[in-house]
Every structure is written in structure tokens, then in C-alpha cells.
Amino acid sequence: MAERETRKEEPLHRTLGLTDDEFERIKQILGRDPNRAELAMYSVMWSEHCSYKSSRIHLKSLPTQGPHVLVGPGEGAGVIQVDDVALALRIESHNHPSFVEPVQGAATGIGGVVRDVLSVGARPIALLDSLHFGPLQPEPETSSQVADRNRFLAEGVVSGISSYGNCIGVPTVGGETKFDPCYSGNPLVNVMCIGVAPMDRIMRAEAPGPGNAVLLLGSSTGRDGIGGVSVLASASFDEEAAAKRPSVQVGDPLTEKLLIEACLSLIEKGLVVGIQDLGGAGLCCAASESAARAGTGMKIDLALVHRREPGMEPFEVLTSESQERMLVVVKPEDVDAALAECERWGLPAASIGEVTDTGNLVAVEDGNVVAEVPAQSLGDGPIYDRPTAKPALNEEDSEDPDAYPGEIGQVLLKLVGSAGISSKRWVWEQYDHQVRLNTVVVPGHDAAVLRVPGARSRIAVTTDGNGAFCQLDPYVGAQHCVAEAFRNLSVVGAEPVAVTNCLNFGNPEDPEVMWQFAQAVQGMREACRDLETPVTGGNVSFYNQTLDRPIHPTPVIGMVGVIPEGITPPAAGFATDGDTIVLLGTTEDELGGSEFQRTLLGKLQGAPPTISLEREAAVGRVIRRAIAEGLIPSAHDCS
């Protein structure tokens, strides 16, 4: 009882996730105390999920420029050039919502990343995922009750991905599904989207031109998702995780489909000046960021926001993360035409405000100003250089010949039957991977291969992460993640050209977690630089832990490669009897972090395999050239 009374007496800014110092900074910016709506806006915009306040100082070191890159980090999605078309790529996490409500958490993760790609004017053409769960069967570290919970989460997540993706007509063409006890309390649901657009129609998430109208398109606004980025994505789980269910957004894929078609039609007709999706932090994020990028302001009338629940307070309307919504800026003379186009698609839409020259985001309701803050200040949150400390790792020698369990044939059978290696067909067969008929190489191979509408070349796409390697050495482990994606593209004949990443870690306020993050970013930077795969954007997901147990540091790499016209990707399996089997590269006495070590020996210790980025690049060049010359009927990477 005493603990509950203490919580009730806690200042409002603390209950919203703001520190005392951050609250004082807000008062300095405004020159006064913020009201409830303004405080809610700062709390979500300055949350870890939106502000990247613990990661920005590290992320700025990543290479972001390359010959294919048109749009780098900072927009809804990165954009690269493939022949004469623009290709958008983005990866996002929905880890915490998927733990609380797996079907809706995964479904709205799909919806969010699709809108990220849509916000740069690109039509979504493919989805991939990277899923990490706890073991589905009882193990020494996993009780039957925990295994049951893991199965519930896995089944729900796969169901959410398949139902949402199938309904919106975007194929799920690849990905990975992995299992480890560290994810039992916090599964990872990372989703990547690829989109295509004409080179002359790349859009920006900005609101230029004072006097231009601001339109809100899509679903009505409700109370679902309020505080999602601060309640769920910017705090660790505890015993009260189930109470956070209202913070999980609710998806409507049929409205998302209408939103896709209506937005693309508005862009094609030249009616759109700027466009941004409403994701984390809802309307206040989309409005403030688009105004800040253009150096303008914005005035919005909350009474004009179509709602599905009565009695919503201003802070709820501003911070709701209800799904399937986009903010679109149009010229005043084009408002009627834009609204008519939305009506033609059966999509709700309303003109809710206008762009101003004040630099402020102003929200009014019933003629009264309910919030007024500098738009730029919402995006200029605090930047923290968190302390780091190397954790005490189990650095014992990973080789133990006396512990090898049995004859090699038995070992092989146990390995191929383990959850980490066995077929994931039961997952990807639930996805529609052929809708739109652009999928050339389907799931189950090293990388998916797609036709790109309007381009002569094809593309290959993959997602790869390895938490075990990164737990042993996050610097080397992150390089392995980039290198594995690089190999997966090379063995289908694709030249790797760009990366989008999703960095999944524990509590950044823990110096050991922050050390892991800093090391992983450094390793990724060097791998992307040496393998010439610039980072076009991505996502950071912190606080992936329940109570005091964080997940393994798990950077996930989404990579895109280009397959020149005339090159046929080889098969992944052996093609013809009598073909010679060739192993490229060298094999060392290294078992640290391997599936063998973890599954059969029940250990995670030692060091991950050494890596030479120079040799990795050389092997990639050799395999791609051999494929181009038609010398290789089948190829598969060693990982």
C-alpha cells in the first residue's frame, strides 16, 4: 500500500518518463511550466524510442554515403538508385508491443514500416522479418510454463505478420527465425520493408510553405497506443507488463491498403507537398517533425481530428498512436481535389490545420489554445553520453574435445533437428510470398530475389542477426552480422549496395549494456565501410529486458543487393549429380557461440570466430564473378 501511495504522489513528469533535469529544460524552453498536453508531447518525443538520446552520439559514426544512395538517415526510409528507379528500404522493431499482445504487436509493426516506406513516395513491394523467441520446448533454462508462453508469442507473432501482410497485398519474401532462452522474457520482432518509386517522385517528410493546408488521412483516432513509445518501447518490463496492454496499437489492414493506394494516387497527381506517417508519438510527432524539417510552424485544430472514442482529452489526441494514419501537406487550392481523391478510395480524410511561419506547433480546440511549443524543440531532445563498462564474460576456452557428445553422425542428426537449424517452413508457409508476382527466389534460401518494376536489374534482400556472437564479443559479432548478410547476397549473384539496421539491446542506463551497444556500432561501422555497404537508416530498440535480465545484444542487418541484367541466381541446394563441391575460404578450430556449442554442449563461452573483412570482400567478389560467368549451378553460404 505504501508503495502505491508513493507512486500516486510522484510528479507527473516522472510518471511520463521524464527526468527532473529534462523537466527543468522544458520549462526553460517554454519560459513557463508546461500544461498537461505539452508535457505529454515532450514525454513521447523525448522518449528513447523517438529521440535516440542514448544512441545518437554513436550512430553518427556510421558510413551513410555511397554511389547508390539517394536519401540517407533522417527520412521515413532510406532510398537508393537501381537503374532508373528509386528503391526505398527500412527496418523497424515492434518488440515490446509483441510481448504484450503478439498478434496486434506484430501486425502493427508491419503497418508502421509499410507507412515509413510510403512516406517517401514508394509503393511497398516486399516485407522481410527477423524474429527471435525463447525456446518452444522445455529446456534446462526454460520451464514448461515459459515454453508455453514462448509458443503463444511465436504463434501470435507469425499470425499477426501473415494476416496483416496478406491483407495489404505485400509479400513477405524472407527473413529469419531464431530461438534462445534470453528472448523468453522479451522476443524480438523486427520487420523490413522494400518499396519502389519513380526517381522524380521521392517525397520528403516536411511541411513547407506557410498557408499550405494540413490533411489527416486514414483511420479515426482512439485511445489505443497512447504512450506506446514511452510506456512500452522506452522502459524495461516488470511484473506489471500485462497492464500495458492498452498501449498496444490495434491494426486494420484493410484501411492500410486504402491508405497506400490513396497516398500514391495523390502523389502521382502532384497534389502532395509533404507527407509523413503517424507512428510513434502520433500526431504531435508527425506535425512537429515535418514543420521543423521545413523551418516552419503548424497550427492544428484538434476538433477536426476524426475520432472513434468520445471524451478524448487534447493530450490523448496529440499522442495517440492509432494506426493507418498519414499527415499530408497540400496547397490551399488543392484541398478539395485531395479530399475528393480520398473519398474516391473510401478513405476518411479531413483538413485539420495549416502551415505557419511561427516556428511553433500550436494545437487548438473549440477556439482555445491547448498546446503551443517550438516545433524544433520536440525533436531536439537531450543527448546522453552514457557511461560504459565491459561486462565480465565467460572467456574460458570454447574447445572441449572430451565433451563432444557421441559419434559425428549422431551429432549431425541432433544439430539438424535443433530449433536453430531445423526448417522454418512452418513459419514462412503462412506468408503470401508471391502476391504481385515479383518474387523470383522465395523464402527458404539465402536471400530473396525480386523483380523491380521499371528496372532492368533485379534485387536480392536479406535480414541477419546473431545475438550469441555479439554476447561473446559485440564488436566482432556485429561484423559477423554484416558479413553474413553480405554472403547471403553474394551467393545469389547480387552486389551488396546498402544496409538498414535494427539494433536491439537492453537498458542503456546499464553501463554494461551501453558498452555492448558502443562496441557493436563500432564493429558495424568498420564492416559496412570495408564491404562498401552504407547505412541508409534504421532503428534502435533499447530496454529489451525483463526485470534485470537483458537479451543478448542483437543487431539485425537488413541488406539490399543488385543483380545485373542477364545473371541467373544459382540454386541453394545441390543442382546435379556429379558436380564438384568447392569450399571457399579457410576453416579454423573455432566453436565459440556456434550452434554446436550452444545446443549440444549447453554452453556459450569463448570467442566468436575471427573475421577478416578483406577476405570476406574477396570471397564475395569471387563468388559473384563465378556466378556471372555461369560457372556455379548452386551456392550456399557457411554461417
PDB file of N, CA and C in Angstrom, residues 221-304:
ATOM      1  N   THR A 221      -8.982   8.372 -34.801  1.00  0.00           N
ATOM      2  CA  THR A 221      -8.048   8.400 -33.679  1.00  0.00           C
ATOM      3  C   THR A 221      -8.732   7.905 -32.416  1.00  0.00           C
ATOM      4  N   GLY A 222      -8.065   6.965 -31.736  1.00  0.00           N
ATOM      5  CA  GLY A 222      -8.609   6.426 -30.491  1.00  0.00           C
ATOM      6  C   GLY A 222      -7.582   6.429 -29.395  1.00  0.00           C
ATOM      7  N   ARG A 223      -7.903   5.750 -28.331  1.00  0.00           N
ATOM      8  CA  ARG A 223      -7.002   5.728 -27.182  1.00  0.00           C
ATOM      9  C   ARG A 223      -5.990   4.596 -27.254  1.00  0.00           C
ATOM     10  N   ASP A 224      -6.091   3.729 -28.242  1.00  0.00           N
ATOM     11  CA  ASP A 224      -5.107   2.649 -28.346  1.00  0.00           C
ATOM     12  C   ASP A 224      -3.748   3.226 -28.722  1.00  0.00           C
ATOM     13  N   GLY A 225      -2.717   2.718 -28.085  1.00  0.00           N
ATOM     14  CA  GLY A 225      -1.365   3.149 -28.421  1.00  0.00           C
ATOM     15  C   GLY A 225      -0.896   4.387 -27.712  1.00  0.00           C
ATOM     16  N   ILE A 226      -1.717   5.000 -26.854  1.00  0.00           N
ATOM     17  CA  ILE A 226      -1.268   6.207 -26.161  1.00  0.00           C
ATOM     18  C   ILE A 226      -0.086   5.864 -25.257  1.00  0.00           C
ATOM     19  N   GLY A 227       1.004   6.571 -25.459  1.00  0.00           N
ATOM     20  CA  GLY A 227       2.210   6.323 -24.666  1.00  0.00           C
ATOM     21  C   GLY A 227       2.981   5.098 -25.084  1.00  0.00           C
ATOM     22  N   GLY A 228       2.691   4.564 -26.290  1.00  0.00           N
ATOM     23  CA  GLY A 228       3.375   3.349 -26.717  1.00  0.00           C
ATOM     24  C   GLY A 228       4.880   3.500 -26.748  1.00  0.00           C
ATOM     25  N   VAL A 229       5.377   4.635 -27.221  1.00  0.00           N
ATOM     26  CA  VAL A 229       6.826   4.804 -27.346  1.00  0.00           C
ATOM     27  C   VAL A 229       7.494   5.069 -26.006  1.00  0.00           C
ATOM     28  N   SER A 230       6.715   5.520 -25.012  1.00  0.00           N
ATOM     29  CA  SER A 230       7.315   5.772 -23.701  1.00  0.00           C
ATOM     30  C   SER A 230       6.946   4.689 -22.697  1.00  0.00           C
ATOM     31  N   VAL A 231       5.704   4.227 -22.719  1.00  0.00           N
ATOM     32  CA  VAL A 231       5.279   3.196 -21.776  1.00  0.00           C
ATOM     33  C   VAL A 231       5.868   1.840 -22.148  1.00  0.00           C
ATOM     34  N   LEU A 232       5.875   1.522 -23.457  1.00  0.00           N
ATOM     35  CA  LEU A 232       6.337   0.213 -23.894  1.00  0.00           C
ATOM     36  C   LEU A 232       7.781   0.230 -24.364  1.00  0.00           C
ATOM     37  N   ALA A 233       8.082   1.098 -25.324  1.00  0.00           N
ATOM     38  CA  ALA A 233       9.357   0.992 -26.026  1.00  0.00           C
ATOM     39  C   ALA A 233      10.517   1.661 -25.308  1.00  0.00           C
ATOM     40  N   SER A 234      10.261   2.390 -24.242  1.00  0.00           N
ATOM     41  CA  SER A 234      11.335   3.111 -23.571  1.00  0.00           C
ATOM     42  C   SER A 234      11.423   2.782 -22.087  1.00  0.00           C
ATOM     43  N   ALA A 235      11.066   1.553 -21.756  1.00  0.00           N
ATOM     44  CA  ALA A 235      11.192   1.083 -20.383  1.00  0.00           C
ATOM     45  C   ALA A 235      11.279  -0.431 -20.381  1.00  0.00           C
ATOM     46  N   SER A 236      11.913  -0.985 -19.355  1.00  0.00           N
ATOM     47  CA  SER A 236      12.009  -2.440 -19.239  1.00  0.00           C
ATOM     48  C   SER A 236      10.702  -3.008 -18.713  1.00  0.00           C
ATOM     49  N   PHE A 237      10.490  -4.303 -18.972  1.00  0.00           N
ATOM     50  CA  PHE A 237       9.313  -4.972 -18.469  1.00  0.00           C
ATOM     51  C   PHE A 237       9.491  -5.356 -17.005  1.00  0.00           C
ATOM     52  N   ASP A 238       8.363  -5.399 -16.296  1.00  0.00           N
ATOM     53  CA  ASP A 238       8.360  -5.859 -14.916  1.00  0.00           C
ATOM     54  C   ASP A 238       7.137  -6.738 -14.714  1.00  0.00           C
ATOM     55  N   GLU A 239       6.782  -6.998 -13.458  1.00  0.00           N
ATOM     56  CA  GLU A 239       5.662  -7.881 -13.171  1.00  0.00           C
ATOM     57  C   GLU A 239       4.340  -7.307 -13.671  1.00  0.00           C
ATOM     58  N   GLU A 240       4.277  -5.995 -13.939  1.00  0.00           N
ATOM     59  CA  GLU A 240       3.032  -5.360 -14.345  1.00  0.00           C
ATOM     60  C   GLU A 240       2.941  -5.195 -15.856  1.00  0.00           C
ATOM     61  N   ALA A 241       3.724  -5.987 -16.609  1.00  0.00           N
ATOM     62  CA  ALA A 241       3.728  -5.840 -18.062  1.00  0.00           C
ATOM     63  C   ALA A 241       2.346  -6.013 -18.659  1.00  0.00           C
ATOM     64  N   ALA A 242       1.529  -6.910 -18.095  1.00  0.00           N
ATOM     65  CA  ALA A 242       0.205  -7.158 -18.656  1.00  0.00           C
ATOM     66  C   ALA A 242      -0.673  -5.917 -18.599  1.00  0.00           C
ATOM     67  N   ALA A 243      -0.412  -5.035 -17.635  1.00  0.00           N
ATOM     68  CA  ALA A 243      -1.213  -3.822 -17.515  1.00  0.00           C
ATOM     69  C   ALA A 243      -0.936  -2.833 -18.633  1.00  0.00           C
ATOM     70  N   LYS A 244       0.119  -3.077 -19.418  1.00  0.00           N
ATOM     71  CA  LYS A 244       0.472  -2.171 -20.503  1.00  0.00           C
ATOM     72  C   LYS A 244      -0.250  -2.501 -21.799  1.00  0.00           C
ATOM     73  N   ARG A 245      -1.167  -3.464 -21.750  1.00  0.00           N
ATOM     74  CA  ARG A 245      -1.880  -3.873 -22.947  1.00  0.00           C
ATOM     75  C   ARG A 245      -2.565  -2.700 -23.665  1.00  0.00           C
ATOM     76  N   PRO A 246      -3.174  -1.719 -22.955  1.00  0.00           N
ATOM     77  CA  PRO A 246      -3.799  -0.609 -23.677  1.00  0.00           C
ATOM     78  C   PRO A 246      -2.823   0.203 -24.520  1.00  0.00           C
ATOM     79  N   SER A 247      -1.518   0.106 -24.242  1.00  0.00           N
ATOM     80  CA  SER A 247      -0.540   0.863 -25.019  1.00  0.00           C
ATOM     81  C   SER A 247      -0.198   0.203 -26.346  1.00  0.00           C
ATOM     82  N   VAL A 248      -0.738  -0.992 -26.602  1.00  0.00           N
ATOM     83  CA  VAL A 248      -0.511  -1.670 -27.871  1.00  0.00           C
ATOM     84  C   VAL A 248      -1.531  -1.177 -28.890  1.00  0.00           C
ATOM     85  N   GLN A 249      -1.041  -0.778 -30.063  1.00  0.00           N
ATOM     86  CA  GLN A 249      -1.918  -0.294 -31.101  1.00  0.00           C
ATOM     87  C   GLN A 249      -2.748  -1.425 -31.693  1.00  0.00           C
ATOM     88  N   VAL A 250      -3.867  -1.063 -32.299  1.00  0.00           N
ATOM     89  CA  VAL A 250      -4.751  -2.032 -32.940  1.00  0.00           C
ATOM     90  C   VAL A 250      -4.727  -1.789 -34.439  1.00  0.00           C
ATOM     91  N   GLY A 251      -4.451  -2.843 -35.199  1.00  0.00           N
ATOM     92  CA  GLY A 251      -4.284  -2.685 -36.637  1.00  0.00           C
ATOM     93  C   GLY A 251      -5.549  -2.954 -37.430  1.00  0.00           C
ATOM     94  N   ASP A 252      -5.644  -2.299 -38.582  1.00  0.00           N
ATOM     95  CA  ASP A 252      -6.749  -2.502 -39.530  1.00  0.00           C
ATOM     96  C   ASP A 252      -6.127  -2.557 -40.923  1.00  0.00           C
ATOM     97  N   PRO A 253      -5.744  -3.738 -41.398  1.00  0.00           N
ATOM     98  CA  PRO A 253      -5.018  -3.836 -42.666  1.00  0.00           C
ATOM     99  C   PRO A 253      -5.821  -3.377 -43.878  1.00  0.00           C
ATOM    100  N   LEU A 254      -7.132  -3.495 -43.834  1.00  0.00           N
ATOM    101  CA  LEU A 254      -7.929  -3.061 -44.989  1.00  0.00           C
ATOM    102  C   LEU A 254      -7.867  -1.543 -45.156  1.00  0.00           C
ATOM    103  N   THR A 255      -7.885  -0.811 -44.036  1.00  0.00           N
ATOM    104  CA  THR A 255      -7.706   0.642 -44.126  1.00  0.00           C
ATOM    105  C   THR A 255      -6.292   0.982 -44.581  1.00  0.00           C
ATOM    106  N   GLU A 256      -5.299   0.200 -44.122  1.00  0.00           N
ATOM    107  CA  GLU A 256      -3.911   0.423 -44.558  1.00  0.00           C
ATOM    108  C   GLU A 256      -3.797   0.294 -46.082  1.00  0.00           C
ATOM    109  N   LYS A 257      -4.484  -0.684 -46.647  1.00  0.00           N
ATOM    110  CA  LYS A 257      -4.453  -0.868 -48.098  1.00  0.00           C
ATOM    111  C   LYS A 257      -5.040   0.348 -48.801  1.00  0.00           C
ATOM    112  N   LEU A 258      -6.156   0.854 -48.316  1.00  0.00           N
ATOM    113  CA  LEU A 258      -6.753   2.058 -48.903  1.00  0.00           C
ATOM    114  C   LEU A 258      -5.815   3.254 -48.759  1.00  0.00           C
ATOM    115  N   LEU A 259      -5.134   3.327 -47.600  1.00  0.00           N
ATOM    116  CA  LEU A 259      -4.206   4.429 -47.351  1.00  0.00           C
ATOM    117  C   LEU A 259      -3.055   4.393 -48.345  1.00  0.00           C
ATOM    118  N   ILE A 260      -2.524   3.200 -48.602  1.00  0.00           N
ATOM    119  CA  ILE A 260      -1.435   3.060 -49.570  1.00  0.00           C
ATOM    120  C   ILE A 260      -1.860   3.578 -50.933  1.00  0.00           C
ATOM    121  N   GLU A 261      -3.004   3.095 -51.402  1.00  0.00           N
ATOM    122  CA  GLU A 261      -3.446   3.450 -52.756  1.00  0.00           C
ATOM    123  C   GLU A 261      -3.819   4.925 -52.859  1.00  0.00           C
ATOM    124  N   ALA A 262      -4.476   5.464 -51.836  1.00  0.00           N
ATOM    125  CA  ALA A 262      -4.875   6.869 -51.886  1.00  0.00           C
ATOM    126  C   ALA A 262      -3.654   7.794 -51.861  1.00  0.00           C
ATOM    127  N   CYS A 263      -2.683   7.501 -50.984  1.00  0.00           N
ATOM    128  CA  CYS A 263      -1.477   8.347 -50.904  1.00  0.00           C
ATOM    129  C   CYS A 263      -0.693   8.311 -52.211  1.00  0.00           C
ATOM    130  N   LEU A 264      -0.513   7.122 -52.783  1.00  0.00           N
ATOM    131  CA  LEU A 264       0.224   7.017 -54.039  1.00  0.00           C
ATOM    132  C   LEU A 264      -0.510   7.739 -55.162  1.00  0.00           C
ATOM    133  N   SER A 265      -1.832   7.688 -55.144  1.00  0.00           N
ATOM    134  CA  SER A 265      -2.612   8.392 -56.153  1.00  0.00           C
ATOM    135  C   SER A 265      -2.476   9.902 -55.999  1.00  0.00           C
ATOM    136  N   LEU A 266      -2.513  10.408 -54.754  1.00  0.00           N
ATOM    137  CA  LEU A 266      -2.327  11.840 -54.508  1.00  0.00           C
ATOM    138  C   LEU A 266      -0.955  12.305 -54.978  1.00  0.00           C
ATOM    139  N   ILE A 267       0.067  11.486 -54.711  1.00  0.00           N
ATOM    140  CA  ILE A 267       1.431  11.839 -55.138  1.00  0.00           C
ATOM    141  C   ILE A 267       1.534  11.833 -56.652  1.00  0.00           C
ATOM    142  N   GLU A 268       0.960  10.815 -57.292  1.00  0.00           N
ATOM    143  CA  GLU A 268       1.019  10.708 -58.739  1.00  0.00           C
ATOM    144  C   GLU A 268       0.325  11.891 -59.418  1.00  0.00           C
ATOM    145  N   LYS A 269      -0.737  12.399 -58.812  1.00  0.00           N
ATOM    146  CA  LYS A 269      -1.481  13.531 -59.368  1.00  0.00           C
ATOM    147  C   LYS A 269      -0.826  14.868 -59.038  1.00  0.00           C
ATOM    148  N   GLY A 270       0.290  14.851 -58.295  1.00  0.00           N
ATOM    149  CA  GLY A 270       1.004  16.084 -57.980  1.00  0.00           C
ATOM    150  C   GLY A 270       0.338  16.948 -56.941  1.00  0.00           C
ATOM    151  N   LEU A 271      -0.474  16.348 -56.073  1.00  0.00           N
ATOM    152  CA  LEU A 271      -1.206  17.129 -55.077  1.00  0.00           C
ATOM    153  C   LEU A 271      -0.476  17.249 -53.746  1.00  0.00           C
ATOM    154  N   VAL A 272       0.604  16.484 -53.557  1.00  0.00           N
ATOM    155  CA  VAL A 272       1.270  16.407 -52.254  1.00  0.00           C
ATOM    156  C   VAL A 272       2.520  17.274 -52.228  1.00  0.00           C
ATOM    157  N   VAL A 273       2.608  18.134 -51.221  1.00  0.00           N
ATOM    158  CA  VAL A 273       3.797  18.957 -50.999  1.00  0.00           C
ATOM    159  C   VAL A 273       4.738  18.284 -50.001  1.00  0.00           C
ATOM    160  N   GLY A 274       4.178  17.641 -49.002  1.00  0.00           N
ATOM    161  CA  GLY A 274       4.947  16.919 -47.998  1.00  0.00           C
ATOM    162  C   GLY A 274       4.084  15.839 -47.382  1.00  0.00           C
ATOM    163  N   ILE A 275       4.705  14.783 -46.877  1.00  0.00           N
ATOM    164  CA  ILE A 275       3.940  13.668 -46.324  1.00  0.00           C
ATOM    165  C   ILE A 275       4.749  12.974 -45.242  1.00  0.00           C
ATOM    166  N   GLN A 276       4.081  12.599 -44.150  1.00  0.00           N
ATOM    167  CA  GLN A 276       4.735  11.844 -43.080  1.00  0.00           C
ATOM    168  C   GLN A 276       3.716  10.935 -42.428  1.00  0.00           C
ATOM    169  N   ASP A 277       4.176   9.742 -42.045  1.00  0.00           N
ATOM    170  CA  ASP A 277       3.271   8.806 -41.396  1.00  0.00           C
ATOM    171  C   ASP A 277       3.108   9.157 -39.927  1.00  0.00           C
ATOM    172  N   LEU A 278       2.030   8.703 -39.344  1.00  0.00           N
ATOM    173  CA  LEU A 278       1.801   8.840 -37.910  1.00  0.00           C
ATOM    174  C   LEU A 278       2.128   7.502 -37.270  1.00  0.00           C
ATOM    175  N   GLY A 279       3.297   7.426 -36.667  1.00  0.00           N
ATOM    176  CA  GLY A 279       3.722   6.212 -35.988  1.00  0.00           C
ATOM    177  C   GLY A 279       3.912   6.494 -34.525  1.00  0.00           C
ATOM    178  N   GLY A 280       5.133   6.278 -34.005  1.00  0.00           N
ATOM    179  CA  GLY A 280       5.429   6.580 -32.617  1.00  0.00           C
ATOM    180  C   GLY A 280       5.182   8.045 -32.308  1.00  0.00           C
ATOM    181  N   ALA A 281       4.506   8.324 -31.206  1.00  0.00           N
ATOM    182  CA  ALA A 281       4.160   9.668 -30.735  1.00  0.00           C
ATOM    183  C   ALA A 281       3.061  10.326 -31.547  1.00  0.00           C
ATOM    184  N   GLY A 282       2.514   9.635 -32.529  1.00  0.00           N
ATOM    185  CA  GLY A 282       1.294  10.063 -33.184  1.00  0.00           C
ATOM    186  C   GLY A 282       1.351  11.410 -33.871  1.00  0.00           C
ATOM    187  N   LEU A 283       0.262  12.172 -33.704  1.00  0.00           N
ATOM    188  CA  LEU A 283       0.088  13.433 -34.413  1.00  0.00           C
ATOM    189  C   LEU A 283       1.134  14.463 -34.024  1.00  0.00           C
ATOM    190  N   CYS A 284       1.522  14.511 -32.740  1.00  0.00           N
ATOM    191  CA  CYS A 284       2.481  15.541 -32.328  1.00  0.00           C
ATOM    192  C   CYS A 284       3.840  15.291 -32.975  1.00  0.00           C
ATOM    193  N   CYS A 285       4.208  14.031 -33.191  1.00  0.00           N
ATOM    194  CA  CYS A 285       5.475  13.727 -33.845  1.00  0.00           C
ATOM    195  C   CYS A 285       5.434  14.118 -35.313  1.00  0.00           C
ATOM    196  N   ALA A 286       4.414  13.675 -36.026  1.00  0.00           N
ATOM    197  CA  ALA A 286       4.335  13.966 -37.457  1.00  0.00           C
ATOM    198  C   ALA A 286       4.268  15.465 -37.705  1.00  0.00           C
ATOM    199  N   ALA A 287       3.479  16.180 -36.925  1.00  0.00           N
ATOM    200  CA  ALA A 287       3.320  17.620 -37.127  1.00  0.00           C
ATOM    201  C   ALA A 287       4.598  18.379 -36.796  1.00  0.00           C
ATOM    202  N   SER A 288       5.206  18.075 -35.647  1.00  0.00           N
ATOM    203  CA  SER A 288       6.388  18.832 -35.227  1.00  0.00           C
ATOM    204  C   SER A 288       7.590  18.523 -36.111  1.00  0.00           C
ATOM    205  N   GLU A 289       7.805  17.247 -36.463  1.00  0.00           N
ATOM    206  CA  GLU A 289       8.968  16.898 -37.271  1.00  0.00           C
ATOM    207  C   GLU A 289       8.866  17.462 -38.676  1.00  0.00           C
ATOM    208  N   SER A 290       7.692  17.389 -39.294  1.00  0.00           N
ATOM    209  CA  SER A 290       7.559  17.904 -40.660  1.00  0.00           C
ATOM    210  C   SER A 290       7.699  19.417 -40.692  1.00  0.00           C
ATOM    211  N   ALA A 291       7.216  20.096 -39.658  1.00  0.00           N
ATOM    212  CA  ALA A 291       7.394  21.549 -39.596  1.00  0.00           C
ATOM    213  C   ALA A 291       8.853  21.907 -39.319  1.00  0.00           C
ATOM    214  N   ALA A 292       9.486  21.206 -38.396  1.00  0.00           N
ATOM    215  CA  ALA A 292      10.873  21.509 -38.044  1.00  0.00           C
ATOM    216  C   ALA A 292      11.800  21.302 -39.233  1.00  0.00           C
ATOM    217  N   ARG A 293      11.589  20.249 -40.008  1.00  0.00           N
ATOM    218  CA  ARG A 293      12.453  19.993 -41.163  1.00  0.00           C
ATOM    219  C   ARG A 293      12.352  21.109 -42.189  1.00  0.00           C
ATOM    220  N   ALA A 294      11.178  21.720 -42.315  1.00  0.00           N
ATOM    221  CA  ALA A 294      10.988  22.789 -43.296  1.00  0.00           C
ATOM    222  C   ALA A 294      11.266  24.169 -42.716  1.00  0.00           C
ATOM    223  N   GLY A 295      11.553  24.251 -41.416  1.00  0.00           N
ATOM    224  CA  GLY A 295      11.779  25.537 -40.781  1.00  0.00           C
ATOM    225  C   GLY A 295      10.524  26.369 -40.669  1.00  0.00           C
ATOM    226  N   THR A 296       9.378  25.711 -40.590  1.00  0.00           N
ATOM    227  CA  THR A 296       8.097  26.412 -40.494  1.00  0.00           C
ATOM    228  C   THR A 296       7.439  26.074 -39.159  1.00  0.00           C
ATOM    229  N   GLY A 297       6.181  26.410 -39.032  1.00  0.00           N
ATOM    230  CA  GLY A 297       5.376  26.038 -37.882  1.00  0.00           C
ATOM    231  C   GLY A 297       4.100  25.374 -38.370  1.00  0.00           C
ATOM    232  N   MET A 298       3.230  25.052 -37.438  1.00  0.00           N
ATOM    233  CA  MET A 298       1.978  24.416 -37.831  1.00  0.00           C
ATOM    234  C   MET A 298       0.918  24.691 -36.768  1.00  0.00           C
ATOM    235  N   LYS A 299      -0.289  24.936 -37.249  1.00  0.00           N
ATOM    236  CA  LYS A 299      -1.437  25.101 -36.357  1.00  0.00           C
ATOM    237  C   LYS A 299      -2.461  24.048 -36.716  1.00  0.00           C
ATOM    238  N   ILE A 300      -2.853  23.246 -35.732  1.00  0.00           N
ATOM    239  CA  ILE A 300      -3.824  22.189 -35.990  1.00  0.00           C
ATOM    240  C   ILE A 300      -5.007  22.337 -35.035  1.00  0.00           C
ATOM    241  N   ASP A 301      -6.183  22.045 -35.550  1.00  0.00           N
ATOM    242  CA  ASP A 301      -7.418  22.117 -34.773  1.00  0.00           C
ATOM    243  C   ASP A 301      -7.820  20.701 -34.395  1.00  0.00           C
ATOM    244  N   LEU A 302      -7.673  20.375 -33.127  1.00  0.00           N
ATOM    245  CA  LEU A 302      -7.943  19.005 -32.682  1.00  0.00           C
ATOM    246  C   LEU A 302      -9.411  18.625 -32.833  1.00  0.00           C
ATOM    247  N   ALA A 303     -10.300  19.608 -32.862  1.00  0.00           N
ATOM    248  CA  ALA A 303     -11.718  19.301 -33.025  1.00  0.00           C
ATOM    249  C   ALA A 303     -12.014  18.719 -34.405  1.00  0.00           C
ATOM    250  N   LEU A 304     -11.117  18.947 -35.363  1.00  0.00           N
ATOM    251  CA  LEU A 304     -11.316  18.444 -36.720  1.00  0.00           C
ATOM    252  C   LEU A 304     -10.737  17.043 -36.919  1.00  0.00           C
TER     253      LEU A 304
END
